[in-house]
CSV table of C-alpha atoms in Angstrom, one decimal:
chain,number,residue,atom,x,y,z
S,1,MET,CA,-48.1,-44.6,-62.9
S,2,GLY,CA,-45.5,-41.9,-63.5
S,3,GLN,CA,-47.6,-39.4,-61.6
S,4,CYS,CA,-48.5,-41.2,-58.4
S,5,GLY,CA,-46.6,-44.6,-58.2
S,6,ASP,CA,-49.5,-46.1,-56.2
S,7,LEU,CA,-51.3,-49.1,-57.9
S,8,ALA,CA,-54.5,-48.5,-56.0
S,9,GLU,CA,-54.5,-44.8,-57.1
S,10,VAL,CA,-53.7,-45.8,-60.7
S,11,ALA,CA,-56.7,-48.2,-60.6
S,12,ARG,CA,-59.0,-45.5,-59.2
S,13,ARG,CA,-57.9,-42.9,-61.9
S,14,THR,CA,-58.3,-45.3,-64.8
S,15,GLY,CA,-61.5,-46.8,-63.5
S,16,SER,CA,-60.0,-50.3,-63.3
S,17,ARG,CA,-59.5,-52.9,-60.6
S,18,HIS,CA,-56.1,-53.4,-59.0
S,19,GLY,CA,-55.5,-56.8,-60.6
S,20,ALA,CA,-56.6,-55.5,-64.0
S,21,VAL,CA,-54.0,-52.7,-63.8
S,22,GLU,CA,-51.2,-55.3,-63.1
S,23,ARG,CA,-52.3,-57.6,-65.9
S,24,ARG,CA,-52.3,-54.7,-68.3
S,25,LEU,CA,-48.8,-53.7,-67.2
S,26,ASP,CA,-47.7,-57.3,-67.7
S,27,ARG,CA,-49.1,-57.3,-71.2
S,28,LEU,CA,-47.3,-54.0,-72.0
S,29,ASP,CA,-44.0,-55.4,-70.8
S,30,GLU,CA,-44.5,-58.5,-73.0
S,31,THR,CA,-45.4,-56.3,-76.0
S,32,VAL,CA,-42.4,-54.1,-75.7
S,33,GLY,CA,-40.1,-56.9,-74.7
S,34,LEU,CA,-38.7,-55.4,-71.4
S,35,PRO,CA,-40.0,-54.3,-68.0
S,36,LEU,CA,-41.3,-50.7,-68.0
S,37,THR,CA,-42.2,-50.7,-64.3
S,38,LEU,CA,-40.7,-51.9,-61.0
S,39,ARG,CA,-43.5,-53.0,-58.7
S,40,SER,CA,-44.0,-54.1,-55.1
S,41,ARG,CA,-47.3,-55.3,-53.8
S,42,HIS,CA,-48.8,-51.8,-53.7
S,43,THR,CA,-46.4,-49.4,-55.3
S,44,ALA,CA,-44.6,-49.1,-58.6
S,45,ARG,CA,-42.0,-46.9,-60.3
S,46,LEU,CA,-41.1,-46.5,-64.0
S,47,THR,CA,-37.8,-47.9,-65.1
S,48,SER,CA,-35.6,-45.8,-67.4
S,49,ALA,CA,-37.2,-47.5,-70.4
S,50,GLY,CA,-40.7,-46.8,-69.0
S,51,SER,CA,-39.8,-43.1,-68.5
S,52,ARG,CA,-38.5,-42.9,-72.0
S,53,LEU,CA,-41.5,-44.6,-73.4
S,54,LEU,CA,-43.9,-42.3,-71.5
S,55,VAL,CA,-42.1,-39.2,-72.8
S,56,ALA,CA,-42.2,-40.6,-76.4
S,57,GLY,CA,-45.9,-41.4,-76.0
S,58,ARG,CA,-46.7,-37.9,-74.8
S,59,ARG,CA,-44.8,-36.5,-77.7
S,60,PHE,CA,-46.7,-38.8,-80.1
S,61,PHE,CA,-50.2,-37.8,-78.9
S,62,ARG,CA,-49.2,-34.1,-78.7
S,63,GLN,CA,-48.1,-34.3,-82.4
S,64,VAL,CA,-51.4,-36.1,-83.2
S,65,ASP,CA,-53.4,-33.3,-81.6
S,66,LEU,CA,-51.5,-30.6,-83.3
S,67,ALA,CA,-51.8,-32.4,-86.7
S,68,VAL,CA,-55.6,-32.6,-86.2
S,69,GLN,CA,-55.8,-28.9,-85.5
S,70,THR,CA,-53.5,-28.1,-88.4
S,71,ASN,CA,-54.9,-30.4,-91.1
S,72,ILE,CA,-58.5,-31.1,-90.2
S,73,PHE,CA,-59.4,-27.7,-88.7
S,74,GLY,CA,-56.9,-25.7,-90.7
S,75,ARG,CA,-55.9,-23.5,-87.8
S,76,GLY,CA,-52.1,-23.7,-88.2
S,77,SER,CA,-49.5,-24.5,-85.7
S,78,GLU,CA,-50.7,-21.9,-83.2
S,79,ALA,CA,-53.9,-23.8,-82.5
S,80,VAL,CA,-52.5,-25.8,-79.6
S,81,HIS,CA,-54.5,-25.6,-76.4
S,82,ALA,CA,-54.0,-22.5,-74.3
S,83,PRO,CA,-52.1,-23.0,-71.0
S,84,ALA,CA,-54.1,-23.4,-67.8
S,85,VAL,CA,-52.1,-20.6,-66.2
S,86,LEU,CA,-50.6,-17.9,-68.2
S,87,ALA,CA,-47.5,-16.2,-66.7
S,88,ILE,CA,-47.5,-12.6,-67.7
S,89,ALA,CA,-45.0,-9.8,-66.8
S,90,SER,CA,-46.5,-6.3,-66.7
S,91,ALA,CA,-44.9,-2.8,-66.7
S,92,GLU,CA,-48.4,-1.4,-66.2
S,93,PRO,CA,-50.7,-1.6,-63.2
S,94,LEU,CA,-53.0,-4.5,-64.2
S,95,LEU,CA,-56.4,-4.0,-62.6
S,96,GLU,CA,-57.6,-6.8,-60.3
S,97,ASP,CA,-60.8,-7.1,-62.3
S,98,VAL,CA,-58.7,-7.9,-65.4
S,99,VAL,CA,-57.3,-11.0,-63.6
S,100,GLU,CA,-60.8,-12.0,-62.4
S,101,ASP,CA,-62.4,-11.4,-65.8
S,102,ALA,CA,-59.8,-13.4,-67.6
S,103,ALA,CA,-60.6,-16.3,-65.3
S,104,GLY,CA,-64.4,-15.9,-65.7
S,105,THR,CA,-64.6,-14.8,-69.4
S,106,LEU,CA,-61.6,-16.3,-71.1
S,107,ASP,CA,-61.3,-19.4,-68.9
S,108,ILE,CA,-57.6,-18.8,-68.1
S,109,LEU,CA,-55.7,-17.9,-64.9
S,110,LEU,CA,-53.2,-15.1,-65.0
S,111,SER,CA,-50.0,-15.2,-62.9
S,112,VAL,CA,-48.8,-11.5,-62.9
S,113,HIS,CA,-45.3,-10.3,-62.3
S,114,HIS,CA,-44.9,-6.5,-62.1
S,115,ASP,CA,-41.6,-5.0,-63.0
S,116,THR,CA,-39.9,-2.2,-65.0
S,117,PRO,CA,-40.4,-2.1,-68.8
S,118,GLN,CA,-36.9,-3.3,-69.3
S,119,GLN,CA,-37.1,-6.1,-66.8
S,120,VAL,CA,-40.5,-7.2,-68.3
S,121,LEU,CA,-38.9,-7.8,-71.7
S,122,ARG,CA,-36.0,-9.5,-70.1
S,123,ARG,CA,-38.4,-11.9,-68.3
S,124,LEU,CA,-40.0,-12.6,-71.6
S,125,ALA,CA,-36.7,-13.1,-73.5
S,126,GLY,CA,-35.5,-15.3,-70.7
S,127,TYR,CA,-38.5,-17.6,-70.9
S,128,HIS,CA,-39.6,-16.8,-67.4
S,129,VAL,CA,-43.0,-15.7,-68.6
S,130,ASP,CA,-45.2,-16.5,-71.6
S,131,ALA,CA,-46.4,-12.9,-72.3
S,132,ALA,CA,-45.5,-9.3,-71.5
S,133,HIS,CA,-47.7,-6.2,-71.1
S,134,THR,CA,-45.7,-3.1,-71.5
S,135,TRP,CA,-45.5,0.3,-73.3
S,136,SER,CA,-43.3,2.0,-75.8
S,137,VAL,CA,-43.2,5.5,-77.3
S,138,ASP,CA,-43.3,4.3,-80.8
S,139,ALA,CA,-44.8,1.1,-82.2
S,140,PRO,CA,-43.1,-1.8,-80.4
S,141,ARG,CA,-40.1,-3.2,-82.1
S,142,ASP,CA,-38.8,-6.7,-82.2
S,143,SER,CA,-36.4,-6.2,-79.3
S,144,VAL,CA,-36.9,-9.6,-77.8
S,145,GLU,CA,-34.5,-12.4,-78.8
S,146,ARG,CA,-37.4,-14.8,-78.8
S,147,ALA,CA,-40.2,-15.5,-81.3
S,148,VAL,CA,-43.0,-13.2,-80.1
S,149,ARG,CA,-46.2,-11.8,-81.6
S,150,THR,CA,-47.4,-8.3,-80.7
S,151,TYR,CA,-51.0,-7.2,-80.1
S,152,ALA,CA,-52.0,-3.6,-79.7
S,153,VAL,CA,-53.8,-2.9,-76.4
S,154,LEU,CA,-54.2,0.9,-76.4
S,155,ASP,CA,-53.0,4.1,-78.1
S,156,ASP,CA,-52.5,5.8,-74.8
S,157,PRO,CA,-52.5,9.6,-74.6
S,158,LEU,CA,-50.2,11.2,-72.0
S,159,TRP,CA,-50.9,14.1,-69.7
S,160,VAL,CA,-48.7,16.0,-67.3
S,161,THR,CA,-48.8,15.6,-63.5
S,162,LEU,CA,-48.4,18.9,-61.6
S,163,PRO,CA,-48.5,20.0,-57.9
S,164,PHE,CA,-51.9,21.5,-57.2
S,165,ASP,CA,-50.3,24.8,-56.5
S,166,HIS,CA,-48.3,25.0,-59.7
S,167,PRO,CA,-48.9,28.2,-61.7
S,168,LEU,CA,-50.2,26.2,-64.7
S,169,ALA,CA,-52.4,23.9,-62.7
S,170,GLY,CA,-55.5,26.0,-63.4
S,171,ARG,CA,-55.3,25.6,-67.2
S,172,ASP,CA,-57.4,23.1,-69.1
S,173,ALA,CA,-54.4,22.0,-71.2
S,174,VAL,CA,-50.7,22.7,-70.8
S,175,ALA,CA,-48.1,23.2,-73.5
S,176,LEU,CA,-44.8,21.4,-73.3
S,177,ALA,CA,-43.0,24.6,-74.3
S,178,ASP,CA,-44.2,26.2,-71.1
S,179,LEU,CA,-42.8,23.3,-69.0
S,180,ARG,CA,-39.3,23.0,-70.5
S,181,ASP,CA,-37.6,24.7,-67.6
S,182,GLU,CA,-39.4,22.7,-65.0
S,183,ASN,CA,-37.8,19.9,-62.9
S,184,TRP,CA,-38.9,16.7,-64.6
S,185,VAL,CA,-38.8,13.0,-63.7
S,186,SER,CA,-39.1,10.2,-66.3
S,187,GLU,CA,-39.2,6.5,-66.5
S,188,VAL,CA,-37.0,4.4,-68.9
S,189,GLY,CA,-38.9,2.5,-71.5
S,190,PRO,CA,-38.3,-1.1,-72.7
S,191,ASP,CA,-35.8,0.0,-75.3
S,192,SER,CA,-33.9,2.2,-72.9
S,193,GLU,CA,-35.7,5.3,-74.3
S,194,VAL,CA,-36.4,8.1,-71.8
S,195,LEU,CA,-40.1,8.8,-72.0
S,196,VAL,CA,-40.0,12.6,-71.4
S,197,ALA,CA,-37.0,13.1,-73.6
S,198,ARG,CA,-38.7,11.3,-76.5
S,199,VAL,CA,-41.9,13.2,-76.1
S,200,PHE,CA,-40.1,16.6,-76.2
S,201,GLN,CA,-38.1,15.4,-79.2
S,202,ALA,CA,-41.3,14.5,-81.1
S,203,ALA,CA,-42.7,17.9,-80.4
S,204,GLY,CA,-39.6,19.5,-81.9
S,205,LEU,CA,-38.3,20.7,-78.5
S,206,PRO,CA,-35.0,20.1,-76.7
S,207,ALA,CA,-35.2,17.8,-73.7
S,208,PRO,CA,-35.6,19.6,-70.3
S,209,ALA,CA,-32.3,20.5,-68.7
S,210,ALA,CA,-33.5,19.2,-65.3
S,211,LEU,CA,-34.5,15.7,-66.1
S,212,HIS,CA,-34.2,12.9,-63.6
S,213,VAL,CA,-34.2,9.4,-65.1
S,214,THR,CA,-35.2,6.7,-62.7
S,215,GLY,CA,-37.4,3.7,-62.1
S,216,ALA,CA,-41.2,3.8,-61.8
S,217,SER,CA,-41.3,3.5,-58.0
S,218,VAL,CA,-38.8,6.4,-57.4
S,219,ALA,CA,-40.6,8.5,-60.0
S,220,ARG,CA,-43.9,8.0,-58.3
S,221,GLY,CA,-42.4,9.0,-55.0
S,222,MET,CA,-40.9,12.2,-56.4
S,223,LEU,CA,-44.2,13.1,-58.0
S,224,ARG,CA,-46.1,12.5,-54.8
S,225,ARG,CA,-43.7,14.7,-52.8
S,226,GLY,CA,-43.9,17.5,-55.4
S,227,ASP,CA,-40.1,17.3,-56.2
S,228,ALA,CA,-40.7,17.1,-59.9
S,229,ILE,CA,-43.4,16.9,-62.6
S,230,GLY,CA,-43.9,14.0,-65.0
S,231,LEU,CA,-46.0,12.4,-67.7
S,232,GLY,CA,-48.6,9.8,-67.1
S,233,SER,CA,-51.7,8.3,-68.7
S,234,PRO,CA,-55.4,9.3,-67.9
S,235,THR,CA,-56.3,5.6,-68.3
S,236,HIS,CA,-54.1,4.5,-65.4
S,237,PRO,CA,-52.1,7.5,-63.9
S,238,ALA,CA,-49.0,6.7,-61.9
S,239,VAL,CA,-50.0,8.7,-58.9
S,240,LEU,CA,-53.4,9.8,-57.5
S,241,ALA,CA,-53.1,12.2,-54.6
S,242,PRO,CA,-55.0,15.3,-53.4
S,243,SER,CA,-51.7,17.3,-53.7
S,244,LEU,CA,-51.5,16.6,-57.5
S,245,VAL,CA,-53.5,17.5,-60.6
S,246,HIS,CA,-53.4,16.0,-64.1
S,247,ARG,CA,-53.7,18.1,-67.2
S,248,PRO,CA,-53.9,17.3,-70.9
S,249,VAL,CA,-51.0,18.3,-73.0
S,250,VAL,CA,-51.5,20.6,-76.0
S,251,GLU,CA,-49.2,18.6,-78.2
S,252,ARG,CA,-51.2,15.4,-77.5
S,253,PRO,CA,-48.2,13.1,-76.9
S,254,HIS,CA,-49.0,9.4,-76.6
S,255,ARG,CA,-47.4,6.0,-76.1
S,256,THR,CA,-48.4,2.5,-77.2
S,257,THR,CA,-49.3,-0.2,-74.8
S,258,SER,CA,-49.0,-3.7,-76.2
S,259,LEU,CA,-49.3,-7.4,-75.3
S,260,LEU,CA,-46.3,-9.5,-76.5
S,261,VAL,CA,-46.8,-13.3,-76.4
S,262,ASP,CA,-45.0,-16.4,-77.4
S,263,PRO,CA,-47.2,-17.7,-80.2
S,264,THR,CA,-46.2,-21.3,-79.6
S,265,VAL,CA,-47.7,-21.0,-76.1
S,266,VAL,CA,-50.5,-18.5,-76.4
S,267,PRO,CA,-53.0,-19.0,-79.3
S,268,ARG,CA,-54.0,-16.1,-81.4
S,269,ALA,CA,-57.6,-16.2,-80.2
S,270,LEU,CA,-56.6,-16.0,-76.6
S,271,ALA,CA,-54.0,-13.2,-77.2
S,272,GLU,CA,-56.5,-11.1,-79.1
S,273,GLN,CA,-59.2,-11.5,-76.5
S,274,LEU,CA,-56.8,-10.7,-73.6
S,275,ALA,CA,-55.5,-7.6,-75.4
S,276,ALA,CA,-59.1,-6.5,-75.9
S,277,LEU,CA,-60.0,-7.2,-72.3
S,278,LEU,CA,-57.1,-5.1,-71.1
S,279,ALA,CA,-58.1,-2.2,-73.3
S,280,ASP,CA,-61.7,-2.5,-72.3
S,281,ARG,CA,-61.0,-2.3,-68.6
S,282,TYR,CA,-58.7,0.7,-69.0
S,283,LEU,CA,-61.2,2.6,-71.2
S,284,ARG,CA,-64.0,1.9,-68.6
S,285,ARG,CA,-61.8,3.2,-65.9
S,286,PHE,CA,-61.1,6.3,-67.9
S,287,ALA,CA,-64.8,6.9,-68.5
S,288,GLN,CA,-65.6,6.4,-64.8
S,289,HIS,CA,-62.9,8.8,-63.5
S,290,HIS,CA,-62.8,11.5,-66.2
S,291,GLN,CA,-66.3,12.3,-67.4
S,292,ARG,CA,-65.1,15.9,-67.7
S,293,LEU,CA,-62.6,15.0,-70.3
S,294,LEU,CA,-65.2,13.2,-72.4
S,295,ARG,CA,-66.9,16.6,-73.0
S,296,ASP,CA,-63.8,17.6,-74.9
S,297,PRO,CA,-64.1,16.7,-78.6
S,298,TRP,CA,-60.6,15.4,-78.9
S,299,TRP,CA,-60.9,13.1,-75.9
S,300,ALA,CA,-64.4,12.0,-76.9
S,301,ARG,CA,-63.2,11.1,-80.3
S,302,TRP,CA,-60.2,9.2,-78.9
S,303,HIS,CA,-62.4,7.3,-76.5
S,304,ARG,CA,-64.9,6.5,-79.2
S,305,ASP,CA,-62.3,5.3,-81.7
S,306,GLU,CA,-60.5,3.1,-79.2
S,307,THR,CA,-63.8,1.6,-77.9
S,308,ALA,CA,-64.9,0.8,-81.5
S,309,ARG,CA,-61.5,-0.9,-82.2
S,310,ILE,CA,-61.9,-3.4,-79.4
S,311,THR,CA,-65.7,-3.9,-79.5
S,312,ARG,CA,-66.4,-7.3,-80.8
S,313,PRO,CA,-68.0,-10.5,-79.3
S,314,VAL,CA,-65.8,-12.0,-76.7
S,315,ARG,CA,-66.0,-15.8,-76.4
S,316,PRO,CA,-63.9,-18.0,-74.1
S,317,ALA,CA,-60.7,-18.6,-75.9
S,318,ARG,CA,-61.0,-22.4,-75.7
S,319,GLU,CA,-64.5,-22.2,-77.1
S,320,ALA,CA,-63.2,-20.0,-79.9
S,321,GLN,CA,-60.8,-22.7,-80.9
S,322,ALA,CA,-63.5,-25.3,-81.3
S,323,PRO,CA,-65.5,-25.7,-84.5
S,324,SER,CA,-68.7,-26.6,-82.7
S,325,ALA,CA,-70.4,-26.8,-79.3
S,326,THR,CA,-68.9,-30.2,-78.7
S,327,ALA,CA,-65.5,-28.5,-78.2
S,328,ALA,CA,-62.9,-30.3,-80.2
S,329,ALA,CA,-60.3,-28.8,-77.8
S,330,THR,CA,-61.5,-31.3,-75.2
S,331,ARG,CA,-61.7,-34.3,-77.6
S,332,LYS,CA,-58.5,-36.2,-78.4
S,333,PHE,CA,-58.0,-39.0,-80.9
S,334,ASP,CA,-58.0,-42.5,-79.5
S,335,VAL,CA,-55.6,-45.1,-80.9
S,336,GLU,CA,-58.6,-47.1,-82.1
S,337,ASP,CA,-59.9,-44.0,-84.0
S,338,LEU,CA,-56.6,-43.9,-85.9
S,339,HIS,CA,-57.0,-47.6,-86.8
S,340,VAL,CA,-60.5,-47.0,-88.1
S,341,LEU,CA,-59.4,-44.1,-90.3
S,342,ARG,CA,-56.4,-46.0,-91.6
S,343,ALA,CA,-58.6,-49.0,-92.5
S,344,VAL,CA,-61.1,-46.8,-94.5
S,345,ALA,CA,-58.2,-45.1,-96.3
S,346,LYS,CA,-56.5,-48.4,-97.1
S,347,HIS,CA,-59.6,-50.3,-98.3
S,348,GLY,CA,-61.5,-47.4,-99.9
S,349,SER,CA,-64.9,-48.1,-98.4
S,350,ILE,CA,-66.7,-48.5,-95.1
S,351,ASN,CA,-68.0,-51.9,-96.2
S,352,ARG,CA,-64.5,-53.4,-96.9
S,353,ALA,CA,-63.0,-51.6,-93.8
S,354,ALA,CA,-65.7,-53.1,-91.6
S,355,THR,CA,-64.9,-56.6,-92.8
S,356,VAL,CA,-61.2,-56.1,-92.0
S,357,LEU,CA,-62.0,-54.6,-88.5
S,358,SER,CA,-64.5,-57.5,-87.8
S,359,ILE,CA,-67.4,-55.2,-87.1
S,360,SER,CA,-70.6,-54.5,-89.0
S,361,GLN,CA,-70.9,-51.8,-91.6
S,362,SER,CA,-73.6,-50.0,-89.6
S,363,ALA,CA,-71.5,-50.1,-86.4
S,364,LEU,CA,-68.5,-48.7,-88.3
S,365,THR,CA,-70.6,-46.0,-89.8
S,366,ARG,CA,-72.0,-45.0,-86.4
S,367,ARG,CA,-68.5,-45.0,-85.0
S,368,ILE,CA,-67.2,-42.7,-87.7
S,369,HIS,CA,-70.2,-40.4,-87.3
S,370,ARG,CA,-69.6,-40.2,-83.5
S,371,LEU,CA,-65.9,-39.4,-84.2
S,372,GLU,CA,-66.9,-36.6,-86.6
S,373,VAL,CA,-69.4,-35.1,-84.2
S,374,GLY,CA,-66.9,-35.4,-81.3
S,375,LEU,CA,-64.2,-33.6,-83.3
S,376,GLY,CA,-66.7,-31.2,-85.0
S,377,ALA,CA,-65.2,-31.8,-88.5
S,378,GLY,CA,-66.0,-34.0,-91.5
S,379,LEU,CA,-63.5,-36.8,-92.1
S,380,LEU,CA,-65.1,-38.6,-95.0
S,381,LEU,CA,-66.6,-37.8,-98.4
S,382,ARG,CA,-69.7,-39.9,-99.1
S,383,SER,CA,-71.1,-40.2,-102.6
S,384,ALA,CA,-72.8,-42.8,-104.8
S,385,ARG,CA,-69.4,-44.0,-105.9
S,386,GLY,CA,-68.4,-44.8,-102.3
S,387,THR,CA,-66.6,-43.3,-99.4
S,388,GLU,CA,-63.2,-41.7,-99.3
S,389,LEU,CA,-61.2,-39.6,-96.8
S,390,THR,CA,-61.2,-35.8,-97.2
S,391,SER,CA,-57.9,-34.3,-98.4
S,392,PRO,CA,-57.1,-32.8,-95.0
S,393,THR,CA,-57.7,-36.2,-93.4
S,394,ARG,CA,-55.3,-37.9,-95.9
S,395,ARG,CA,-52.6,-35.3,-95.1
S,396,PHE,CA,-53.2,-36.0,-91.4
S,397,LEU,CA,-52.7,-39.8,-91.9
S,398,HIS,CA,-49.6,-39.1,-93.9
S,399,GLN,CA,-48.2,-37.2,-90.9
S,400,LEU,CA,-49.4,-39.9,-88.6
S,401,ALA,CA,-47.2,-42.4,-90.3
S,402,ARG,CA,-44.1,-40.3,-89.6
S,403,PHE,CA,-45.1,-39.8,-85.9
S,404,GLU,CA,-45.6,-43.6,-85.5
S,405,ALA,CA,-42.2,-44.2,-87.0
S,406,GLU,CA,-40.6,-41.8,-84.5
S,407,PHE,CA,-42.5,-43.6,-81.7
S,408,GLN,CA,-41.3,-47.0,-82.8
S,409,GLU,CA,-37.7,-45.7,-82.9
S,410,ALA,CA,-38.2,-44.7,-79.3
S,411,VAL,CA,-39.4,-48.2,-78.4
S,412,ALA,CA,-36.4,-49.7,-80.2
S,413,SER,CA,-34.1,-47.4,-78.2
S,414,CYS,CA,-35.7,-48.6,-75.0
S,415,ARG,CA,-34.9,-52.2,-75.8
S,416,SER,CA,-31.2,-51.2,-75.8
S,417,ILE,CA,-31.4,-50.3,-72.1
S,418,ALA,CA,-30.4,-53.1,-69.8
S,419,LEU,CA,-31.3,-52.8,-66.1
S,420,PRO,CA,-31.1,-55.3,-63.3
S,421,VAL,CA,-34.8,-55.9,-62.4
S,422,ARG,CA,-36.2,-57.5,-59.3
S,423,HIS,CA,-39.8,-57.8,-60.4
S,424,ARG,CA,-42.7,-57.7,-57.8
S,425,GLN,CA,-40.7,-58.1,-54.6
S,426,ASP,CA,-41.9,-56.3,-51.6
S,427,ASP,CA,-38.4,-55.8,-50.3
S,428,ALA,CA,-37.1,-54.5,-53.7
S,429,PRO,CA,-34.6,-51.8,-52.8
S,430,TRP,CA,-35.7,-48.4,-54.1
S,431,ALA,CA,-32.1,-47.7,-55.0
S,432,GLN,CA,-32.6,-50.0,-58.0
S,433,LEU,CA,-35.6,-47.9,-59.3
S,434,ALA,CA,-35.3,-45.4,-62.1
S,435,PRO,CA,-36.6,-41.9,-61.6
S,436,SER,CA,-40.2,-41.4,-62.5
S,437,ALA,CA,-41.1,-39.4,-65.6
S,438,THR,CA,-41.3,-35.7,-65.3
């Protein structure tokens, strides 16, 4: 009702008849003790009390789902379902096949925002995106004022980009010491560190005197025009042009590319697989474009080590969260399921619980079995002495009592709302209607 406000559409979505929907809404109003909807012949809107109750109900069932994952499956608070669309900011050129493979392999859509390394972290810190794909000279530090978890993507060697007619362009590898007097251009990293200056510092050399610090787009333009030289990566170089050559650096500088995610939004399984997918695609691109480098022992070892690090079976993230093929991620507890578990816990046996629930023992046994199969987890311990709940299930029911108390408090707060209601009048002015739930 909160989503569409059309009684016929509500009936279609719930698989009910129009009249059955209205009768159900009437019973709900009577149970709560106040009107939750304002209805005309064909349309309806939630009252303020209805909106509050809907929000409280969503919170209740989300808490229940999370408690199932935490207690019954033991996966911790990060085991919530992955978002349908993951907003990710990237300071690196994400390949189009990464976006497509994430949709096909990991069953998630990526909404990508490209920006500078600094802006990428600002987007993440400002809750504009759920993940960030960026680089840093050292291991990434916790520079984001937000709870994030970091996953390594690639230990990314750097090489130098030179004009094709540069005196050193014919060498197989170039030393930084021979390039200190050149005109350099450099990007700024996520922690305001200048890439070229940090690389020279790590090599024990003073930074070049002619060093232009600018954004990535301006740096690419200067490189393409031959106005300066710069550092890039063989896995995804900043500029590819016939007028430029790329050469390995003797000192073997490198940077770290990482994936930073909000762990409350992005489950660990999904983040690990997305980081591995990014690394895999960059390594494949390197092998396709730089076969010559793979004949060098250093590059061959680097490629072999990085490939071995990410090589592992990749399953869809939502499948990885489920304990069996029945995919518990798609199975939610029903209110009646909770009543069944509570009855078994209270009366200590299926036989006594079946009597209280007014169903046969065999029917209750089948129902619990279907519930266990649907969730992919055992809920009861069966022995010659009888049946009892597993310890995780008991912890879950203990949490459930707290969630129900919160929900009842929300219902009580709804009863304190007094609204003038004109019930079921075709000419009821919409000005009297409360906003629908968000």
